[in-house]
Short mmCIF file of C-alpha atoms in Angstrom, two decimals:
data_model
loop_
_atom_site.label_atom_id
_atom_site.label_comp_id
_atom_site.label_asym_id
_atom_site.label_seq_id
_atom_site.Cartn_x
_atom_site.Cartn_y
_atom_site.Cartn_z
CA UNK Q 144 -24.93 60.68 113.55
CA UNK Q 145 -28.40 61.92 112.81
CA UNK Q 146 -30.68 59.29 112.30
CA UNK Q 147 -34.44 59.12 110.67
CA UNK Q 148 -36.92 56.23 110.97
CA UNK Q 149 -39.37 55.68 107.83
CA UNK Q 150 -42.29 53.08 107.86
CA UNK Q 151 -42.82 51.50 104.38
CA UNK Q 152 -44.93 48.65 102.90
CA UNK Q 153 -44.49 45.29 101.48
CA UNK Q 154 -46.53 44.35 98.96
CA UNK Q 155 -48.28 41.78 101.22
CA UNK Q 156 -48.74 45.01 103.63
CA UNK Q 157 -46.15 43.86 106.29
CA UNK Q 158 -45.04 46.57 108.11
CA UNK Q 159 -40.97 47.17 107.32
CA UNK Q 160 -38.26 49.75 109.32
CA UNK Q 161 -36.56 51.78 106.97
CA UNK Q 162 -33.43 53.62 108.75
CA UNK Q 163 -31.54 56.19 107.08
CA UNK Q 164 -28.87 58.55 107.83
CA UNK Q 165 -29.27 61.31 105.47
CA UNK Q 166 -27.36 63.53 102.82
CA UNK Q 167 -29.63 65.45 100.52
CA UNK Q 168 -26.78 66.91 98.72
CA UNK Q 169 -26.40 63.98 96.37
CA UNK Q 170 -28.91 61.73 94.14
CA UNK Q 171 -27.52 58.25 95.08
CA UNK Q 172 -28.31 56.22 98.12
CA UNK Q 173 -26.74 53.13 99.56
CA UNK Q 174 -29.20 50.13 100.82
CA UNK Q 175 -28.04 47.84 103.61
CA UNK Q 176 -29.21 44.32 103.83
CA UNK Q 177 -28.23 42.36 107.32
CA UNK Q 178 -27.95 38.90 107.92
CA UNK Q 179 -29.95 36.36 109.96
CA UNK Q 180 -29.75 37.11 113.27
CA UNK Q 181 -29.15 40.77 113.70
CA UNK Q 182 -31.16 43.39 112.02
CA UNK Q 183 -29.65 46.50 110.08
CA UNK Q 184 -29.46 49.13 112.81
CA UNK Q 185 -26.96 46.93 115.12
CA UNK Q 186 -25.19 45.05 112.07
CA UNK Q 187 -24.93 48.81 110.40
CA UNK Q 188 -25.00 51.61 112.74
CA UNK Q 189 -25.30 51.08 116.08
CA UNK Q 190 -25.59 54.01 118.53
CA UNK Q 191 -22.81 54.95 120.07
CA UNK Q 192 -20.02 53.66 117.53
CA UNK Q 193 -17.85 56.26 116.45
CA UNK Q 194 -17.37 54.28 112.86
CA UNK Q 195 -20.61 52.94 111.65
CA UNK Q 196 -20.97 51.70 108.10
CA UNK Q 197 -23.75 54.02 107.83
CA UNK Q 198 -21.97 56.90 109.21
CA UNK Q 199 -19.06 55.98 106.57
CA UNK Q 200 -21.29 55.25 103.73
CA UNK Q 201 -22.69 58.97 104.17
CA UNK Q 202 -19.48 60.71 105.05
CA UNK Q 203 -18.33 58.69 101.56
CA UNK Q 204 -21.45 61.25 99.63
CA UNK Q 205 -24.27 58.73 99.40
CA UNK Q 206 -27.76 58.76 101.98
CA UNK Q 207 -27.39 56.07 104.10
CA UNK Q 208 -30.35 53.08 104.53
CA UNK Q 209 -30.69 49.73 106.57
CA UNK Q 210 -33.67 47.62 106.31
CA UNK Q 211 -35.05 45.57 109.00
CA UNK Q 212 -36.61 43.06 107.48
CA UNK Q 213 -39.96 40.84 108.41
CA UNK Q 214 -39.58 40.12 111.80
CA UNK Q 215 -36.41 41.82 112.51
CA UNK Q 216 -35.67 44.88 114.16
CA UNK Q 217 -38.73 47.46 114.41
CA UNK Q 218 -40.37 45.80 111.72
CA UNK Q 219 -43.54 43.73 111.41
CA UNK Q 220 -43.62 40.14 113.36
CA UNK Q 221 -45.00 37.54 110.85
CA UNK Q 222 -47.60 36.08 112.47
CA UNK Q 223 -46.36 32.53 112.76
CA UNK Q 224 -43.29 34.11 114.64
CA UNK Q 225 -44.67 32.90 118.18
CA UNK Q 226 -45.78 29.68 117.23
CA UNK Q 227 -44.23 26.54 118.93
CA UNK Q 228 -43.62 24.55 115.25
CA UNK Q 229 -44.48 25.23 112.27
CA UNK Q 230 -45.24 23.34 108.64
CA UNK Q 231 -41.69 24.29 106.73
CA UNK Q 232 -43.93 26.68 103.84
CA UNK Q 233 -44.68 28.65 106.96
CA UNK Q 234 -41.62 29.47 108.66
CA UNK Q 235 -41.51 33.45 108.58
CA UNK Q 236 -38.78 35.24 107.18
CA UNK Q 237 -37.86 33.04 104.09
CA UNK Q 238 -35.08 35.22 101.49
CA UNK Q 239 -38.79 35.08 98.83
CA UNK Q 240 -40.35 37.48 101.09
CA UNK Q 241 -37.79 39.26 102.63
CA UNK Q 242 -36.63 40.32 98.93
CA UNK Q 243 -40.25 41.94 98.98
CA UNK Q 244 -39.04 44.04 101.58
CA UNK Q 245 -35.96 44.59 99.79
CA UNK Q 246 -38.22 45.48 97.08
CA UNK Q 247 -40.31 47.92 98.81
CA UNK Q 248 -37.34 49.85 100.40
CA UNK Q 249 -36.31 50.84 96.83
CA UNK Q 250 -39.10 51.71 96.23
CA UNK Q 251 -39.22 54.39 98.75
CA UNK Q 252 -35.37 54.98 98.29
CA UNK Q 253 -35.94 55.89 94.71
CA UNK Q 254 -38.40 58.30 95.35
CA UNK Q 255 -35.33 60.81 96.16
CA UNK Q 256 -32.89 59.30 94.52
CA UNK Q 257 -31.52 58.39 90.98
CA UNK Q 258 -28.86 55.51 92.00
CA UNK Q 259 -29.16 52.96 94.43
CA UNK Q 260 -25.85 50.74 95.65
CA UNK Q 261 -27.36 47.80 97.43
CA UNK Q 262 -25.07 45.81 100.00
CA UNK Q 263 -26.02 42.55 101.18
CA UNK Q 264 -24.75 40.82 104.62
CA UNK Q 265 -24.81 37.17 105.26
CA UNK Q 266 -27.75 36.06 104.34
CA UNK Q 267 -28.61 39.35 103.72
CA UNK Q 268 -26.48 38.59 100.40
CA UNK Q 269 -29.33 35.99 100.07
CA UNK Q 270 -32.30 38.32 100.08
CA UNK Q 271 -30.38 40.53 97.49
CA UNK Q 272 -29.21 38.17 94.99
CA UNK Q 273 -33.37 36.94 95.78
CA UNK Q 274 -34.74 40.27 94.73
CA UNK Q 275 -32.33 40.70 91.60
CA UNK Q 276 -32.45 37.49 90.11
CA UNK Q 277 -37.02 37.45 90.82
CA UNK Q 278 -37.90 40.72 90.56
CA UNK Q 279 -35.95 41.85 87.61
CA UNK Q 280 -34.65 44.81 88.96
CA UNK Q 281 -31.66 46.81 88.88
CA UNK Q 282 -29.03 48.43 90.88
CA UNK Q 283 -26.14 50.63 90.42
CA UNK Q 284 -23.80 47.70 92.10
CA UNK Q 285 -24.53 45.12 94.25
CA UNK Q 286 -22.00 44.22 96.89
CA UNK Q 287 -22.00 40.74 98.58
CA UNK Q 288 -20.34 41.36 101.90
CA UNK Q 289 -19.58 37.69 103.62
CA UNK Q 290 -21.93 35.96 101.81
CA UNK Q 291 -23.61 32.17 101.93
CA UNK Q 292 -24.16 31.04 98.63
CA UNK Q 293 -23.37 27.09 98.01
CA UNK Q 294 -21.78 26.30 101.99
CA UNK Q 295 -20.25 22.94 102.17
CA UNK Q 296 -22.74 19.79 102.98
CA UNK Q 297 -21.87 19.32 106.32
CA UNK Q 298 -23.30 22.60 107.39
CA UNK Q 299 -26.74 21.77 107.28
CA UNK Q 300 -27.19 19.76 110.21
CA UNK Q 301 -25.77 22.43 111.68
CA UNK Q 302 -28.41 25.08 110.68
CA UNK Q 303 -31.35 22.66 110.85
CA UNK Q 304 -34.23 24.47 113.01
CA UNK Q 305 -35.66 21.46 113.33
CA UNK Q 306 -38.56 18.65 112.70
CA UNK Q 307 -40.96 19.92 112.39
CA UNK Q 308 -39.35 23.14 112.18
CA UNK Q 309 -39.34 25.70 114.64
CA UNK Q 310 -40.44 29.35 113.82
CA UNK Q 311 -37.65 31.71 115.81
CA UNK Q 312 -34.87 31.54 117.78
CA UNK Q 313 -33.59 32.86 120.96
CA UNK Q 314 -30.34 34.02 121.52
CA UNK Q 315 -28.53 35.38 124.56
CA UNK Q 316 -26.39 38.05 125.19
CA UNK Q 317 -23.78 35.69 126.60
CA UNK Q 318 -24.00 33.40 123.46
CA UNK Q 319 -23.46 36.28 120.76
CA UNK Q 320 -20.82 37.22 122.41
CA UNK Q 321 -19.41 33.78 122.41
CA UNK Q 322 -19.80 33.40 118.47
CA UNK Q 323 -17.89 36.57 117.81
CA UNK Q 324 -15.22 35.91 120.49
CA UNK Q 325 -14.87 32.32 119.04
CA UNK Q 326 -13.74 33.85 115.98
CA UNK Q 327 -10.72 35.27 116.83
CA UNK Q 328 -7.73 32.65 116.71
CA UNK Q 329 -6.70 31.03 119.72
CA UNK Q 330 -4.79 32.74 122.44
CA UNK Q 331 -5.08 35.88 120.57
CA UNK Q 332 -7.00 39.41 123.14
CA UNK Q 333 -10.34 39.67 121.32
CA UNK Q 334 -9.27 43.17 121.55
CA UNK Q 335 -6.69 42.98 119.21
CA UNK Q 336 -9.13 42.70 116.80
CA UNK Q 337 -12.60 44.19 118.23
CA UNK Q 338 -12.59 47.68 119.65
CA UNK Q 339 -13.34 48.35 123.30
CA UNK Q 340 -17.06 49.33 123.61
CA UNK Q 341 -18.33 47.24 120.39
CA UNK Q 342 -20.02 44.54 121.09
CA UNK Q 343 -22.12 46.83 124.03
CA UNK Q 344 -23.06 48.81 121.56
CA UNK Q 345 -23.79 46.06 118.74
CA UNK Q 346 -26.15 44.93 121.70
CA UNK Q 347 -27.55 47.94 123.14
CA UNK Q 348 -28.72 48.44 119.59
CA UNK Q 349 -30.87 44.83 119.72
CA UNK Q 350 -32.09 45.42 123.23
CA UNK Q 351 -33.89 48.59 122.18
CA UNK Q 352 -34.96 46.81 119.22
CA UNK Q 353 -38.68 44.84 118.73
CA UNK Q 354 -36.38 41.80 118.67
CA UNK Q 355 -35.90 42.14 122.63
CA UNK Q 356 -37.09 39.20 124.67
CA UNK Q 357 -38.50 41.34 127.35
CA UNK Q 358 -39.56 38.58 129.92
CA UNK Q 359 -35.96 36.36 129.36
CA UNK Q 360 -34.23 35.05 132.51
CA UNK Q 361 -31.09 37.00 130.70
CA UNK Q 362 -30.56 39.84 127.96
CA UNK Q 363 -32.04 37.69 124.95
CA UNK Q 364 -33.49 38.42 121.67
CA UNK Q 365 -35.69 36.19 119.04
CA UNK Q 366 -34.99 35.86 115.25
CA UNK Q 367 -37.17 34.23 112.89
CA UNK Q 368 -36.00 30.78 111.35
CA UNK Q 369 -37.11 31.06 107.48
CA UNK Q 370 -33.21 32.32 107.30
CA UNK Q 371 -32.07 28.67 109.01
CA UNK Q 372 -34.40 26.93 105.89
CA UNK Q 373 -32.93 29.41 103.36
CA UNK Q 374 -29.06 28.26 104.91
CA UNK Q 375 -29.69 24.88 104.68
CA UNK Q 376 -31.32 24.68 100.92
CA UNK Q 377 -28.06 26.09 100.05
CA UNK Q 378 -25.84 23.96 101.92
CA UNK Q 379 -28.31 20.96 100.08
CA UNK Q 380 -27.04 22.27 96.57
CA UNK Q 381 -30.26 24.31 96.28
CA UNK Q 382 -28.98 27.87 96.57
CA UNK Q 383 -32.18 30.78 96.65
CA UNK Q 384 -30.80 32.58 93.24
CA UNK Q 385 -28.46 31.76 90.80
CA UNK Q 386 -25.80 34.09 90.73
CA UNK Q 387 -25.13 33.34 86.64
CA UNK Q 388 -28.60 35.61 86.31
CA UNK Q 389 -26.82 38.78 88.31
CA UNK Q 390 -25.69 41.04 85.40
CA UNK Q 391 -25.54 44.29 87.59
CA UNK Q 392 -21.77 45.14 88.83
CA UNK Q 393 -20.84 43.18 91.58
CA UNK Q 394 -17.87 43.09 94.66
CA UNK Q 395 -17.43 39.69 96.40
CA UNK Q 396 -15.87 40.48 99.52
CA UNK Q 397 -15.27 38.47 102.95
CA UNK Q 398 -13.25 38.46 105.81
CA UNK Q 399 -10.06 36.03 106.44
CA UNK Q 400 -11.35 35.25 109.54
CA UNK Q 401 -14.92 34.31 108.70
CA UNK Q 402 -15.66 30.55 109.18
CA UNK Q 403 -19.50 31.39 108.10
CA UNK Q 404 -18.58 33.01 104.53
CA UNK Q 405 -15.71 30.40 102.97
CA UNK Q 406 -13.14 31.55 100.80
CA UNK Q 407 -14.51 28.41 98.66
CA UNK Q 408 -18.17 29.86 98.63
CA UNK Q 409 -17.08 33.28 98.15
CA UNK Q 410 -14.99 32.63 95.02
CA UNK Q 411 -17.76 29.91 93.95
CA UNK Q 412 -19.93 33.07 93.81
CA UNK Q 413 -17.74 35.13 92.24
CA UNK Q 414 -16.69 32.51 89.57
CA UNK Q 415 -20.89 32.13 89.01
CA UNK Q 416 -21.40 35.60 88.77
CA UNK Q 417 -23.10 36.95 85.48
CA UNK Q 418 -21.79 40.22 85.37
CA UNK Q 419 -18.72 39.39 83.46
CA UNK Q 420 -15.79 41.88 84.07
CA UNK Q 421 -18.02 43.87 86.01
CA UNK Q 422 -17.03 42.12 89.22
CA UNK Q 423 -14.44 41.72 91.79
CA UNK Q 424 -13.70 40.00 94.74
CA UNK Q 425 -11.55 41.34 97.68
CA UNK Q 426 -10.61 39.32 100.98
CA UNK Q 427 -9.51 41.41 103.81
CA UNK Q 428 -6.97 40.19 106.72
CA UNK Q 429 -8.01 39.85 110.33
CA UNK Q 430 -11.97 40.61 109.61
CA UNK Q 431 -14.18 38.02 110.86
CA UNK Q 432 -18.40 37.56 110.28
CA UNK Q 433 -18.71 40.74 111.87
CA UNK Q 434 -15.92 42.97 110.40
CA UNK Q 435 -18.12 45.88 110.25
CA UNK Q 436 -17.51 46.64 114.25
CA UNK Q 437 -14.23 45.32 114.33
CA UNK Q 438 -10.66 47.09 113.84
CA UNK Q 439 -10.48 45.75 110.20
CA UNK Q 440 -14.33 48.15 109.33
CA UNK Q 441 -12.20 50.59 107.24
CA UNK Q 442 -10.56 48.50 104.70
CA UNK Q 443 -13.66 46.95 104.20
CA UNK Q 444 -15.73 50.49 104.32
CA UNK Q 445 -12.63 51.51 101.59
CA UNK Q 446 -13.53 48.27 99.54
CA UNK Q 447 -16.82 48.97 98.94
CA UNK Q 448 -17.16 52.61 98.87
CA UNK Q 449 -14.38 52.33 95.75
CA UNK Q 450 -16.03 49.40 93.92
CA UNK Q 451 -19.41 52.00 93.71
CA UNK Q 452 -17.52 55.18 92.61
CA UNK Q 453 -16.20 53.15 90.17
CA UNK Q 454 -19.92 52.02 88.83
#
């Protein structure tokens, strides 16, 4: 999979990773937004996966992009990243400035091509519903791939980075692999539904990334916590966007698996969309929070690729 790195600017002139597998033979583009742990080269297209989403996405006849937004990835640390607490207004990495970078990204995008697909993650789906709802712009489609929107209550606590809050996270290698295996139902091989080989290469990808915790007792990486206070607002009843102000076409699609992304907050977004008929919503079997590295990637790479040649 050939792969090119671009360096673009916010508007506040933090630094942002652009990644892009490229196809010049066509004048639409697909942007992907991860969520909030794991930035977009490891959610999208890790090295050494034989079936990335970005790899698909191009094969499908659109250039290929993932962000890494502030403080993810190869992208710009906000500066109050390394601090030991923080006041709440400056936790880094809130879905207000990440849409910047969201923002920015287009802009570059655009400069080669007519139509851009975006694709939001997790709280990726956040940041994108952020940027269309604040900025006023405009996409071909929008695609809101396991998304957070109005979680139940009871998740908060949960998601709280604390009081007063801290800025980042660390997270271990033993630890992600716990949340994904903890997925999976009970009793069942995690290989049943996970291909040999991809979680290495889900975290190869973050260990090579500016998100490695070089001097960790154990393979560990940092993620800022401004995504934690974006969770949390929503799970409060104070969602980032309203999805009744999304008019651009618009796929709601999640996992059966996916304790994160509800089938109750997925169809509450799709019920509050604004986009009228324009929209659809598609649950896929067996897929959990991470079904783009899992056996299930292709009906969901099927989903969306078909919900944008249809836009």
């Amino acid at each position: 999979m050939a792969l090119d790195a671009h360096e673009v600017e916010a508007a506040d002139g933090t630094r942002i990773r652009l990644w892009e597998v490229p196809r010049d033979d066509t004048d639409t583009a697909t942007l992907f937004v991860h969520g909030a742990t794991y930035p977009g080269l490891a959610a999208f297209g890790p090295p050494g996966s034989p079936d990335s989403w970005l790899a698909q996405a191009a094969d499908n006849g659109t250039a290929a992009f993932a962000v890494d937004l502030r403080g993810y990835g190869d992208s710009e640390r906000p500066a109050s990243f390394d601090a030991d607490s923080t006041a709440p207004e400056t936790v880094p990495s809130r879905a207000a400035a990440a849409a910047t970078d969201v923002e920015a990204a287009l802009d570059r995008i655009r400069e080669r091509f007519e139509r851009v697909h975006l694709v939001g993650y997790s709280w990726g789906s956040i940041v994108c519903g952020r940027h269309l709802t604040g900025s006023g712009g405009s996409v071909a489609s929008l695609t809101q791939f396991a998304p957070v929107y109005r979680p139940a209550a009871e998740k908060a606590a949960r998601w709280a980075p604390g009081e007063p809050p801290s800025p980042a996270r660390r997270v271990t290698r033993a630890e992600a692999r716990q949340r994904w295996d903890r997925q999976f139902p009970d009793g069942d091989d995690p290989s049943k539904y996970r291909p040999d080989g991809a979680f290495e290469s889900f975290w190869d990808a973050l260990a090579d990334s500016g998100q490695s915790v070089p001097d960790a007792d154990e393979p560990t990486i940092s993620a800022p916590n401004g995504t934690l206070l974006d969770l949390v607002a929503a799970a409060n009843g104070d969602p980032v966007y309203d999805a009744a102000d999304i008019s651009v076409p618009t796929l709601v699609v999640r996992g059966s698996l996916d304790p994160t992304a509800t089938r109750k907050d997925a169809l509450t977004l799709y019920d509050e969309l604004g986009c009228g008929d324009d929209r659809e919503y598609v649950e896929i079997a067996g897929g959990t929070h991470f079904m783009p590295l899992e056996r299930r990637h292709g009906a969901l790479f099927e989903a969306v690729a078909g919900f944008q040649k249809w836009c």
